[in-house]
């Protein structure tokens, strides 16, 4: 079954062609970073307008490049939520309409299910069941995954998502949007021994997260070392490093706890923050000690992309899930409300 996948939930237009027999055939990504950078974050209306401009031409181009015509396509998958409503509506409207024109089924995919399944695009895919750590710009969740669509929320962030915390800390340090990769780069030159930032909520039982205290601590440390509106470049790098270490070690402690609590030995880490190298090092050490295995998508499929949506959509369409003609998006959509695939 060959599926066209469309991702337009935020600031990236992602298009992909995924075949259930052959795997990923082709994908393309357009990032809107240049469009939003001067505003320091995503401007929803600009995001929607750009998706409208880019989506259809990108689909045409990708099909041409991959030598695929609409006669070859067996289904269309688009991100139906969570995300920015206007941005979601672009992908959903175009996806649903193409499916109608081509007389094939369409399915609205949950963006976080896409992230969660992205490591299955790799040559050593994780088998069910597993614990998933979802760390993106909007979500920080630990999920027990028994099978496709069978998701039990074990814990989540009570305030900022991990990616959001990275983005806010970056802003405080005067780094451009999106902050995660910027902090990571700067942290590479930082001294891990200079500052010791708090690991929020690790001494309390449970699997929830909170990053607001760490955000305040970061803000106060920056203020302490700022003289005449200036902060030494090395101090900036040391703060970035301490912040990154604190996030990585908090996430690692909770993942270890989740593996213990569920008795599972596979950990899947997905979403934009899973591209973070120091987080990967920290989780790698922990899972090795615990005799567990950790799985990621390659770096370009950690952040938003069309491939993960085409894959998730293909698995759901194959199981007979499909949408009616009414175009529906869900800007807020709890992952554990998804239908299970048996
Ligand atoms: O999954 P994603 O592309 O979009 C959402 O679904 O939100 O995640 C984007 C988030 C942003 O907050 C970005 O700063 C963060 O992922 N991010 C990173 C890294 N790459 C992206 N955070 C830390 N280290 C990175 N290398
Ligand atoms: Zn995402």
mmCIF file of C-alpha atoms and ligand atoms in Angstrom:
data_model
loop_
_atom_site.group_PDB
_atom_site.id
_atom_site.type_symbol
_atom_site.label_atom_id
_atom_site.label_comp_id
_atom_site.label_asym_id
_atom_site.label_seq_id
_atom_site.Cartn_x
_atom_site.Cartn_y
_atom_site.Cartn_z
ATOM 1 C CA UNK A 1 0.000 0.000 0.000
ATOM 2 C CA UNK A 2 1.499 3.330 -1.138
ATOM 3 C CA UNK A 3 0.553 6.336 0.988
ATOM 4 C CA UNK A 4 1.108 10.053 0.481
ATOM 5 C CA UNK A 5 1.825 11.769 3.822
ATOM 6 C CA UNK A 6 1.370 15.478 4.519
ATOM 7 C CA UNK A 7 2.637 17.287 7.638
ATOM 8 C CA UNK A 8 1.625 20.931 8.173
ATOM 9 C CA UNK A 9 0.954 21.178 11.925
ATOM 10 C CA UNK A 10 3.432 23.957 12.719
ATOM 11 C CA UNK A 11 6.325 25.579 10.852
ATOM 12 C CA UNK A 12 7.438 22.804 8.532
ATOM 13 C CA UNK A 13 5.808 21.524 5.349
ATOM 14 C CA UNK A 14 6.678 17.827 5.104
ATOM 15 C CA UNK A 15 5.646 15.544 2.231
ATOM 16 C CA UNK A 16 6.467 11.839 1.877
ATOM 17 C CA UNK A 17 5.626 8.689 -0.030
ATOM 18 C CA UNK A 18 5.668 5.539 2.106
ATOM 19 C CA UNK A 19 5.028 2.026 0.874
ATOM 20 C CA UNK A 20 4.113 -0.713 3.352
ATOM 21 C CA UNK A 21 6.180 -3.243 1.381
ATOM 22 C CA UNK A 22 9.140 -1.139 0.282
ATOM 23 C CA UNK A 23 9.371 1.444 3.078
ATOM 24 C CA UNK A 24 9.995 5.133 2.541
ATOM 25 C CA UNK A 25 10.210 5.944 -1.182
ATOM 26 C CA UNK A 26 10.791 9.695 -1.060
ATOM 27 C CA UNK A 27 10.299 12.711 1.152
ATOM 28 C CA UNK A 28 10.714 16.475 1.081
ATOM 29 C CA UNK A 29 10.764 19.142 3.744
ATOM 30 C CA UNK A 30 10.394 22.899 3.669
ATOM 31 C CA UNK A 31 11.224 24.746 6.885
ATOM 32 C CA UNK A 32 9.716 28.166 7.611
ATOM 33 C CA UNK A 33 12.540 29.246 9.962
ATOM 34 C CA UNK A 34 13.490 32.199 7.710
ATOM 35 C CA UNK A 35 9.891 33.398 7.739
ATOM 36 C CA UNK A 36 9.495 33.449 11.534
ATOM 37 C CA UNK A 37 13.028 34.248 12.708
ATOM 38 C CA UNK A 38 12.497 38.009 12.903
ATOM 39 C CA UNK A 39 9.537 37.455 15.267
ATOM 40 C CA UNK A 40 11.475 35.121 17.579
ATOM 41 C CA UNK A 41 8.853 32.362 17.235
ATOM 42 C CA UNK A 42 6.153 30.930 14.982
ATOM 43 C CA UNK A 43 3.491 33.394 13.765
ATOM 44 C CA UNK A 44 0.451 31.142 13.136
ATOM 45 C CA UNK A 45 -1.102 33.188 10.309
ATOM 46 C CA UNK A 46 2.184 33.369 8.413
ATOM 47 C CA UNK A 47 2.644 29.630 8.927
ATOM 48 C CA UNK A 48 -0.769 28.841 7.361
ATOM 49 C CA UNK A 49 -0.160 31.101 4.371
ATOM 50 C CA UNK A 50 3.211 29.529 3.694
ATOM 51 C CA UNK A 51 1.772 25.987 3.908
ATOM 52 C CA UNK A 52 -0.856 27.044 1.349
ATOM 53 C CA UNK A 53 1.872 28.248 -1.002
ATOM 54 C CA UNK A 54 4.165 25.243 -0.581
ATOM 55 C CA UNK A 55 2.129 22.082 -0.020
ATOM 56 C CA UNK A 56 0.620 21.336 -3.435
ATOM 57 C CA UNK A 57 3.715 22.241 -5.492
ATOM 58 C CA UNK A 58 5.838 20.093 -3.156
ATOM 59 C CA UNK A 59 3.484 17.125 -3.593
ATOM 60 C CA UNK A 60 3.618 17.503 -7.390
ATOM 61 C CA UNK A 61 7.388 17.752 -7.379
ATOM 62 C CA UNK A 62 7.922 14.776 -5.066
ATOM 63 C CA UNK A 63 5.611 12.530 -7.106
ATOM 64 C CA UNK A 64 7.388 13.527 -10.288
ATOM 65 C CA UNK A 65 10.831 12.918 -8.787
ATOM 66 C CA UNK A 66 9.802 9.525 -7.442
ATOM 67 C CA UNK A 67 8.133 8.678 -10.753
ATOM 68 C CA UNK A 68 4.811 8.080 -9.020
ATOM 69 C CA UNK A 69 1.438 9.037 -10.526
ATOM 70 C CA UNK A 70 -1.835 9.324 -8.648
ATOM 71 C CA UNK A 71 -2.827 5.917 -10.035
ATOM 72 C CA UNK A 72 -0.068 4.395 -7.864
ATOM 73 C CA UNK A 73 -1.308 5.989 -4.639
ATOM 74 C CA UNK A 74 -3.549 3.893 -2.370
ATOM 75 C CA UNK A 75 -4.229 6.406 0.392
ATOM 76 C CA UNK A 76 -3.537 9.863 1.773
ATOM 77 C CA UNK A 77 -2.483 10.681 5.361
ATOM 78 C CA UNK A 78 -2.301 14.169 6.820
ATOM 79 C CA UNK A 79 -1.618 15.525 10.306
ATOM 80 C CA UNK A 80 -5.019 16.263 11.882
ATOM 81 C CA UNK A 81 -3.651 17.511 15.225
ATOM 82 C CA UNK A 82 -2.422 18.589 17.667
ATOM 83 C CA UNK A 83 -1.044 21.806 16.236
ATOM 84 C CA UNK A 84 -1.913 25.253 14.922
ATOM 85 C CA UNK A 85 -5.483 25.156 13.626
ATOM 86 C CA UNK A 86 -4.912 27.155 10.448
ATOM 87 C CA UNK A 87 -1.777 25.210 9.593
ATOM 88 C CA UNK A 88 -3.514 21.872 10.222
ATOM 89 C CA UNK A 89 -6.457 22.899 8.041
ATOM 90 C CA UNK A 90 -4.168 23.416 5.043
ATOM 91 C CA UNK A 91 -2.821 19.850 5.130
ATOM 92 C CA UNK A 92 -6.196 18.365 6.024
ATOM 93 C CA UNK A 93 -8.086 20.225 3.267
ATOM 94 C CA UNK A 94 -5.556 19.423 0.571
ATOM 95 C CA UNK A 95 -5.045 15.840 1.739
ATOM 96 C CA UNK A 96 -8.747 15.094 2.003
ATOM 97 C CA UNK A 97 -9.455 16.703 -1.371
ATOM 98 C CA UNK A 98 -6.673 14.836 -3.165
ATOM 99 C CA UNK A 99 -7.960 11.567 -1.694
ATOM 100 C CA UNK A 100 -11.457 12.353 -2.950
ATOM 101 C CA UNK A 101 -10.187 13.278 -6.414
ATOM 102 C CA UNK A 102 -8.048 10.121 -6.589
ATOM 103 C CA UNK A 103 -10.816 7.966 -5.118
ATOM 104 C CA UNK A 104 -8.629 6.559 -2.324
ATOM 105 C CA UNK A 105 -9.133 6.570 1.476
ATOM 106 C CA UNK A 106 -7.779 9.361 3.677
ATOM 107 C CA UNK A 107 -6.736 9.321 7.327
ATOM 108 C CA UNK A 108 -6.029 12.112 9.810
ATOM 109 C CA UNK A 109 -2.877 11.278 11.788
ATOM 110 C CA UNK A 110 -2.037 12.313 15.356
ATOM 111 C CA UNK A 111 1.218 14.275 15.120
ATOM 112 C CA UNK A 112 2.674 12.682 18.272
ATOM 113 C CA UNK A 113 1.812 9.185 17.030
ATOM 114 C CA UNK A 114 3.832 10.132 13.963
ATOM 115 C CA UNK A 115 6.813 11.098 16.145
ATOM 116 C CA UNK A 116 6.397 7.961 18.245
ATOM 117 C CA UNK A 117 6.528 5.688 15.182
ATOM 118 C CA UNK A 118 9.340 7.578 13.385
ATOM 119 C CA UNK A 119 12.080 5.230 14.764
ATOM 120 C CA UNK A 120 10.300 2.471 12.797
ATOM 121 C CA UNK A 121 11.573 4.114 9.605
ATOM 122 C CA UNK A 122 15.065 2.900 10.580
ATOM 123 C CA UNK A 123 16.713 -0.417 9.720
ATOM 124 C CA UNK A 124 16.576 -1.658 13.341
ATOM 125 C CA UNK A 125 12.980 -0.774 14.267
ATOM 126 C CA UNK A 126 11.714 -1.165 17.856
ATOM 127 C CA UNK A 127 9.230 -3.986 18.472
ATOM 128 C CA UNK A 128 6.120 -3.475 20.637
ATOM 129 C CA UNK A 129 5.729 -3.122 23.593
ATOM 130 C CA UNK A 130 7.940 -0.200 24.641
ATOM 131 C CA UNK A 131 8.110 2.955 26.724
ATOM 132 C CA UNK A 132 8.103 6.123 24.602
ATOM 133 C CA UNK A 133 9.567 9.430 25.696
ATOM 134 C CA UNK A 134 8.001 12.104 23.500
ATOM 135 C CA UNK A 135 9.916 15.365 23.689
ATOM 136 C CA UNK A 136 8.904 18.079 21.251
ATOM 137 C CA UNK A 137 8.182 21.791 21.256
ATOM 138 C CA UNK A 138 4.650 21.243 22.544
ATOM 139 C CA UNK A 139 4.812 17.947 24.443
ATOM 140 C CA UNK A 140 6.859 16.104 27.058
ATOM 141 C CA UNK A 141 5.249 12.758 27.754
ATOM 142 C CA UNK A 142 6.140 9.272 28.879
ATOM 143 C CA UNK A 143 3.850 6.733 27.264
ATOM 144 C CA UNK A 144 3.470 2.971 27.630
ATOM 145 C CA UNK A 145 2.940 1.591 24.133
ATOM 146 C CA UNK A 146 1.530 -1.934 23.955
ATOM 147 C CA UNK A 147 0.702 -1.835 20.251
ATOM 148 C CA UNK A 148 -0.285 0.677 17.563
ATOM 149 C CA UNK A 149 -2.878 2.982 19.125
ATOM 150 C CA UNK A 150 -2.704 1.405 22.601
ATOM 151 C CA UNK A 151 -1.156 4.250 24.554
ATOM 152 C CA UNK A 152 -1.186 4.746 28.322
ATOM 153 C CA UNK A 153 0.071 8.090 29.540
ATOM 154 C CA UNK A 154 2.565 7.489 32.379
ATOM 155 C CA UNK A 155 3.548 11.100 32.966
ATOM 156 C CA UNK A 156 3.796 14.484 31.323
ATOM 157 C CA UNK A 157 5.009 18.016 31.840
ATOM 158 C CA UNK A 158 2.900 20.057 34.205
ATOM 159 C CA UNK A 159 4.091 23.281 32.558
ATOM 160 C CA UNK A 160 6.543 23.850 29.679
ATOM 161 C CA UNK A 161 7.448 21.099 27.250
ATOM 162 C CA UNK A 162 11.159 20.210 27.066
ATOM 163 C CA UNK A 163 11.536 21.806 23.620
ATOM 164 C CA UNK A 164 9.698 24.893 24.805
ATOM 165 C CA UNK A 165 12.087 25.126 27.776
ATOM 166 C CA UNK A 166 15.031 24.926 25.343
ATOM 167 C CA UNK A 167 13.466 27.635 23.179
ATOM 168 C CA UNK A 168 12.821 29.940 26.165
ATOM 169 C CA UNK A 169 16.299 29.436 27.646
ATOM 170 C CA UNK A 170 17.759 30.215 24.220
ATOM 171 C CA UNK A 171 15.758 33.431 24.025
ATOM 172 C CA UNK A 172 17.052 34.455 27.455
ATOM 173 C CA UNK A 173 20.601 33.892 26.187
ATOM 174 C CA UNK A 174 19.880 36.029 23.127
ATOM 175 C CA UNK A 175 19.975 33.079 20.706
ATOM 176 C CA UNK A 176 17.620 32.954 17.693
ATOM 177 C CA UNK A 177 14.568 30.687 17.265
ATOM 178 C CA UNK A 178 14.365 27.685 17.232
ATOM 179 C CA UNK A 179 16.432 27.556 20.382
ATOM 180 C CA UNK A 180 17.053 23.839 20.915
ATOM 181 C CA UNK A 181 19.749 23.327 18.285
ATOM 182 C CA UNK A 182 21.277 26.733 19.160
ATOM 183 C CA UNK A 183 21.612 25.849 22.854
ATOM 184 C CA UNK A 184 23.023 22.452 21.913
ATOM 185 C CA UNK A 185 25.684 24.048 19.710
ATOM 186 C CA UNK A 186 26.682 26.642 22.304
ATOM 187 C CA UNK A 187 26.648 24.033 25.087
ATOM 188 C CA UNK A 188 29.313 22.114 23.153
ATOM 189 C CA UNK A 189 31.777 24.864 24.130
ATOM 190 C CA UNK A 190 30.512 25.032 27.716
ATOM 191 C CA UNK A 191 32.175 23.697 30.853
ATOM 192 C CA UNK A 192 29.886 21.068 32.438
ATOM 193 C CA UNK A 193 31.548 21.554 35.845
ATOM 194 C CA UNK A 194 31.016 25.302 36.261
ATOM 195 C CA UNK A 195 27.307 25.417 37.146
ATOM 196 C CA UNK A 196 25.019 22.846 38.690
ATOM 197 C CA UNK A 197 21.398 23.528 37.707
ATOM 198 C CA UNK A 198 18.485 21.886 39.557
ATOM 199 C CA UNK A 199 16.923 18.656 38.269
ATOM 200 C CA UNK A 200 13.220 19.476 38.644
ATOM 201 C CA UNK A 201 10.890 16.969 40.357
ATOM 202 C CA UNK A 202 13.352 14.076 40.417
ATOM 203 C CA UNK A 203 13.069 13.670 44.181
ATOM 204 C CA UNK A 204 9.312 13.328 44.032
ATOM 205 C CA UNK A 205 7.735 10.012 43.075
ATOM 206 C CA UNK A 206 5.880 9.726 39.802
ATOM 207 C CA UNK A 207 6.634 10.358 36.179
ATOM 208 C CA UNK A 208 5.504 13.948 35.669
ATOM 209 C CA UNK A 209 7.862 16.736 34.656
ATOM 210 C CA UNK A 210 8.108 20.439 35.349
ATOM 211 C CA UNK A 211 10.535 22.804 33.666
ATOM 212 C CA UNK A 212 9.369 26.173 34.976
ATOM 213 C CA UNK A 213 11.698 26.122 38.027
ATOM 214 C CA UNK A 214 14.662 25.373 35.797
ATOM 215 C CA UNK A 215 13.597 28.247 33.544
ATOM 216 C CA UNK A 216 13.575 30.652 36.517
ATOM 217 C CA UNK A 217 16.938 29.341 37.741
ATOM 218 C CA UNK A 218 18.383 29.911 34.260
ATOM 219 C CA UNK A 219 16.940 33.428 34.141
ATOM 220 C CA UNK A 220 18.391 34.290 37.564
ATOM 221 C CA UNK A 221 21.816 32.894 36.687
ATOM 222 C CA UNK A 222 21.889 34.927 33.469
ATOM 223 C CA UNK A 223 20.889 38.061 35.422
ATOM 224 C CA UNK A 224 23.625 37.427 37.998
ATOM 225 C CA UNK A 225 26.344 37.335 35.344
ATOM 226 C CA UNK A 226 25.002 40.162 33.188
ATOM 227 C CA UNK A 227 26.944 43.419 33.535
ATOM 228 C CA UNK A 228 25.875 46.485 31.506
ATOM 229 C CA UNK A 229 23.613 44.307 29.378
ATOM 230 C CA UNK A 230 26.549 42.061 28.569
ATOM 231 C CA UNK A 231 27.400 38.512 29.454
ATOM 232 C CA UNK A 232 30.752 36.865 28.754
ATOM 233 C CA UNK A 233 30.572 34.414 25.821
ATOM 234 C CA UNK A 234 32.165 31.640 27.924
ATOM 235 C CA UNK A 235 29.627 32.162 30.731
ATOM 236 C CA UNK A 236 26.828 31.964 28.165
ATOM 237 C CA UNK A 237 28.193 28.656 26.897
ATOM 238 C CA UNK A 238 28.601 27.343 30.465
ATOM 239 C CA UNK A 239 24.967 28.253 31.261
ATOM 240 C CA UNK A 240 23.758 26.591 28.051
ATOM 241 C CA UNK A 241 25.714 23.462 29.042
ATOM 242 C CA UNK A 242 24.342 23.426 32.602
ATOM 243 C CA UNK A 243 20.785 23.884 31.316
ATOM 244 C CA UNK A 244 21.182 21.091 28.780
ATOM 245 C CA UNK A 245 22.718 18.763 31.384
ATOM 246 C CA UNK A 246 19.812 19.443 33.756
ATOM 247 C CA UNK A 247 17.173 18.666 31.102
ATOM 248 C CA UNK A 248 19.019 15.559 29.887
ATOM 249 C CA UNK A 249 19.534 14.151 33.349
ATOM 250 C CA UNK A 250 15.919 14.880 34.433
ATOM 251 C CA UNK A 251 14.572 13.098 31.350
ATOM 252 C CA UNK A 252 16.985 10.193 31.894
ATOM 253 C CA UNK A 253 15.979 9.707 35.546
ATOM 254 C CA UNK A 254 12.284 9.618 34.590
ATOM 255 C CA UNK A 255 12.878 7.218 31.697
ATOM 256 C CA UNK A 256 14.716 4.819 34.024
ATOM 257 C CA UNK A 257 11.815 5.040 36.445
ATOM 258 C CA UNK A 258 9.278 4.377 33.657
ATOM 259 C CA UNK A 259 11.178 1.289 32.486
ATOM 260 C CA UNK A 260 11.254 -0.030 36.056
ATOM 261 C CA UNK A 261 7.568 0.742 36.670
ATOM 262 C CA UNK A 262 6.356 -0.955 33.477
ATOM 263 C CA UNK A 263 8.889 -3.804 33.502
ATOM 264 C CA UNK A 264 9.630 -3.031 29.835
ATOM 265 C CA UNK A 265 13.132 -3.084 28.360
ATOM 266 C CA UNK A 266 12.730 -1.020 25.197
ATOM 267 C CA UNK A 267 12.747 2.784 25.198
ATOM 268 C CA UNK A 268 11.757 4.839 22.150
ATOM 269 C CA UNK A 269 12.722 8.511 22.203
ATOM 270 C CA UNK A 270 11.053 10.788 19.676
ATOM 271 C CA UNK A 271 10.259 14.422 18.870
ATOM 272 C CA UNK A 272 12.543 17.381 18.178
ATOM 273 C CA UNK A 273 14.487 17.204 21.456
ATOM 274 C CA UNK A 274 15.434 13.561 20.742
ATOM 275 C CA UNK A 275 17.914 15.045 18.240
ATOM 276 C CA UNK A 276 19.908 16.341 21.217
ATOM 277 C CA UNK A 277 23.254 14.560 21.330
ATOM 278 C CA UNK A 278 23.895 14.967 25.074
ATOM 279 C CA UNK A 279 20.419 13.620 25.846
ATOM 280 C CA UNK A 280 21.257 10.605 23.655
ATOM 281 C CA UNK A 281 24.560 10.078 25.490
ATOM 282 C CA UNK A 282 22.853 10.217 28.861
ATOM 283 C CA UNK A 283 20.056 7.813 27.825
ATOM 284 C CA UNK A 284 22.603 5.523 26.169
ATOM 285 C CA UNK A 285 24.536 5.159 29.430
ATOM 286 C CA UNK A 286 21.390 4.587 31.482
ATOM 287 C CA UNK A 287 19.883 1.960 29.157
ATOM 288 C CA UNK A 288 23.210 0.103 28.906
ATOM 289 C CA UNK A 289 23.335 -0.119 32.715
ATOM 290 C CA UNK A 290 19.710 -1.233 32.896
ATOM 291 C CA UNK A 291 20.154 -3.853 30.129
ATOM 292 C CA UNK A 292 17.553 -1.997 28.103
ATOM 293 C CA UNK A 293 17.591 -0.854 24.474
ATOM 294 C CA UNK A 294 17.012 2.682 23.235
ATOM 295 C CA UNK A 295 15.688 3.599 19.779
ATOM 296 C CA UNK A 296 15.657 6.898 17.884
ATOM 297 C CA UNK A 297 14.850 8.118 14.428
ATOM 298 C CA UNK A 298 17.746 9.557 12.420
ATOM 299 C CA UNK A 299 18.258 13.245 13.210
ATOM 300 C CA UNK A 300 16.176 14.630 10.328
ATOM 301 C CA UNK A 301 13.178 12.499 11.344
ATOM 302 C CA UNK A 302 13.343 13.602 15.008
ATOM 303 C CA UNK A 303 11.970 17.041 14.152
ATOM 304 C CA UNK A 304 8.765 17.466 12.147
ATOM 305 C CA UNK A 305 8.662 15.662 8.812
ATOM 306 C CA UNK A 306 6.275 14.068 6.330
ATOM 307 C CA UNK A 307 7.818 10.582 6.511
ATOM 308 C CA UNK A 308 6.502 9.879 10.019
ATOM 309 C CA UNK A 309 2.987 10.955 9.000
ATOM 310 C CA UNK A 310 3.034 8.787 5.860
ATOM 311 C CA UNK A 311 4.220 5.815 7.960
ATOM 312 C CA UNK A 312 1.631 6.272 10.746
ATOM 313 C CA UNK A 313 -1.097 6.862 8.146
ATOM 314 C CA UNK A 314 -0.102 3.777 6.163
ATOM 315 C CA UNK A 315 -0.315 1.562 9.273
ATOM 316 C CA UNK A 316 -3.749 2.947 10.137
ATOM 317 C CA UNK A 317 -5.109 2.791 6.573
ATOM 318 C CA UNK A 318 -3.838 -0.775 6.289
ATOM 319 C CA UNK A 319 -5.877 -1.600 9.401
ATOM 320 C CA UNK A 320 -8.972 -0.105 7.781
ATOM 321 C CA UNK A 321 -9.055 3.276 9.511
ATOM 322 C CA UNK A 322 -10.303 6.079 7.259
ATOM 323 C CA UNK A 323 -12.054 9.446 7.476
ATOM 324 C CA UNK A 324 -15.354 10.557 6.016
ATOM 325 C CA UNK A 325 -15.566 13.498 3.644
ATOM 326 C CA UNK A 326 -15.937 16.088 6.390
ATOM 327 C CA UNK A 327 -12.605 17.792 6.994
ATOM 328 C CA UNK A 328 -11.746 17.530 10.686
ATOM 329 C CA UNK A 329 -8.744 18.779 12.635
ATOM 330 C CA UNK A 330 -8.062 18.623 16.381
ATOM 331 C CA UNK A 331 -5.758 21.412 17.613
ATOM 332 C CA UNK A 332 -5.833 19.705 21.028
ATOM 333 C CA UNK A 333 -5.958 15.941 20.901
ATOM 334 C CA UNK A 334 -4.916 13.657 23.805
ATOM 335 C CA UNK A 335 -2.799 10.769 22.499
ATOM 336 C CA UNK A 336 -4.522 8.207 24.713
ATOM 337 C CA UNK A 337 -7.866 8.907 22.997
ATOM 338 C CA UNK A 338 -6.680 7.322 19.759
ATOM 339 C CA UNK A 339 -8.315 4.180 18.469
ATOM 340 C CA UNK A 340 -6.336 1.013 19.033
ATOM 341 C CA UNK A 341 -5.279 -1.037 16.012
ATOM 342 C CA UNK A 342 -5.630 -4.766 16.583
HETATM 343 O O1 LIG B 1 9.045 17.777 17.115
HETATM 344 P P1 LIG B 1 9.354 19.159 16.747
HETATM 345 O O2 LIG B 1 10.106 19.416 15.465
HETATM 346 O O3 LIG B 1 8.074 20.033 16.678
HETATM 347 C C1 LIG B 1 7.002 19.884 17.552
HETATM 348 O O4 LIG B 1 6.206 18.939 17.357
HETATM 349 O O5 LIG B 1 6.955 20.695 18.495
HETATM 350 O O6 LIG B 1 10.169 19.771 17.980
HETATM 351 C C2 LIG B 1 10.661 21.063 17.942
HETATM 352 C C3 LIG B 1 11.383 21.330 19.241
HETATM 353 C C4 LIG B 1 11.810 22.784 19.387
HETATM 354 O O7 LIG B 1 11.445 23.227 20.670
HETATM 355 C C5 LIG B 1 13.324 22.715 19.214
HETATM 356 O O8 LIG B 1 13.992 23.738 19.908
HETATM 357 C C6 LIG B 1 13.638 21.344 19.778
HETATM 358 O O9 LIG B 1 12.582 20.540 19.323
HETATM 359 N N1 LIG B 1 14.916 20.814 19.271
HETATM 360 C C7 LIG B 1 15.982 20.549 20.055
HETATM 361 C C8 LIG B 1 17.015 20.094 19.206
HETATM 362 N N2 LIG B 1 16.533 20.090 17.927
HETATM 363 C C9 LIG B 1 15.251 20.539 17.999
HETATM 364 N N3 LIG B 1 16.152 20.660 21.387
HETATM 365 C C10 LIG B 1 17.346 20.325 21.900
HETATM 366 N N4 LIG B 1 18.381 19.901 21.155
HETATM 367 C C11 LIG B 1 18.270 19.761 19.811
HETATM 368 N N5 LIG B 1 19.316 19.323 19.086
HETATM 369 ZN ZN1 LIG B 2 6.550 17.630 16.136
#
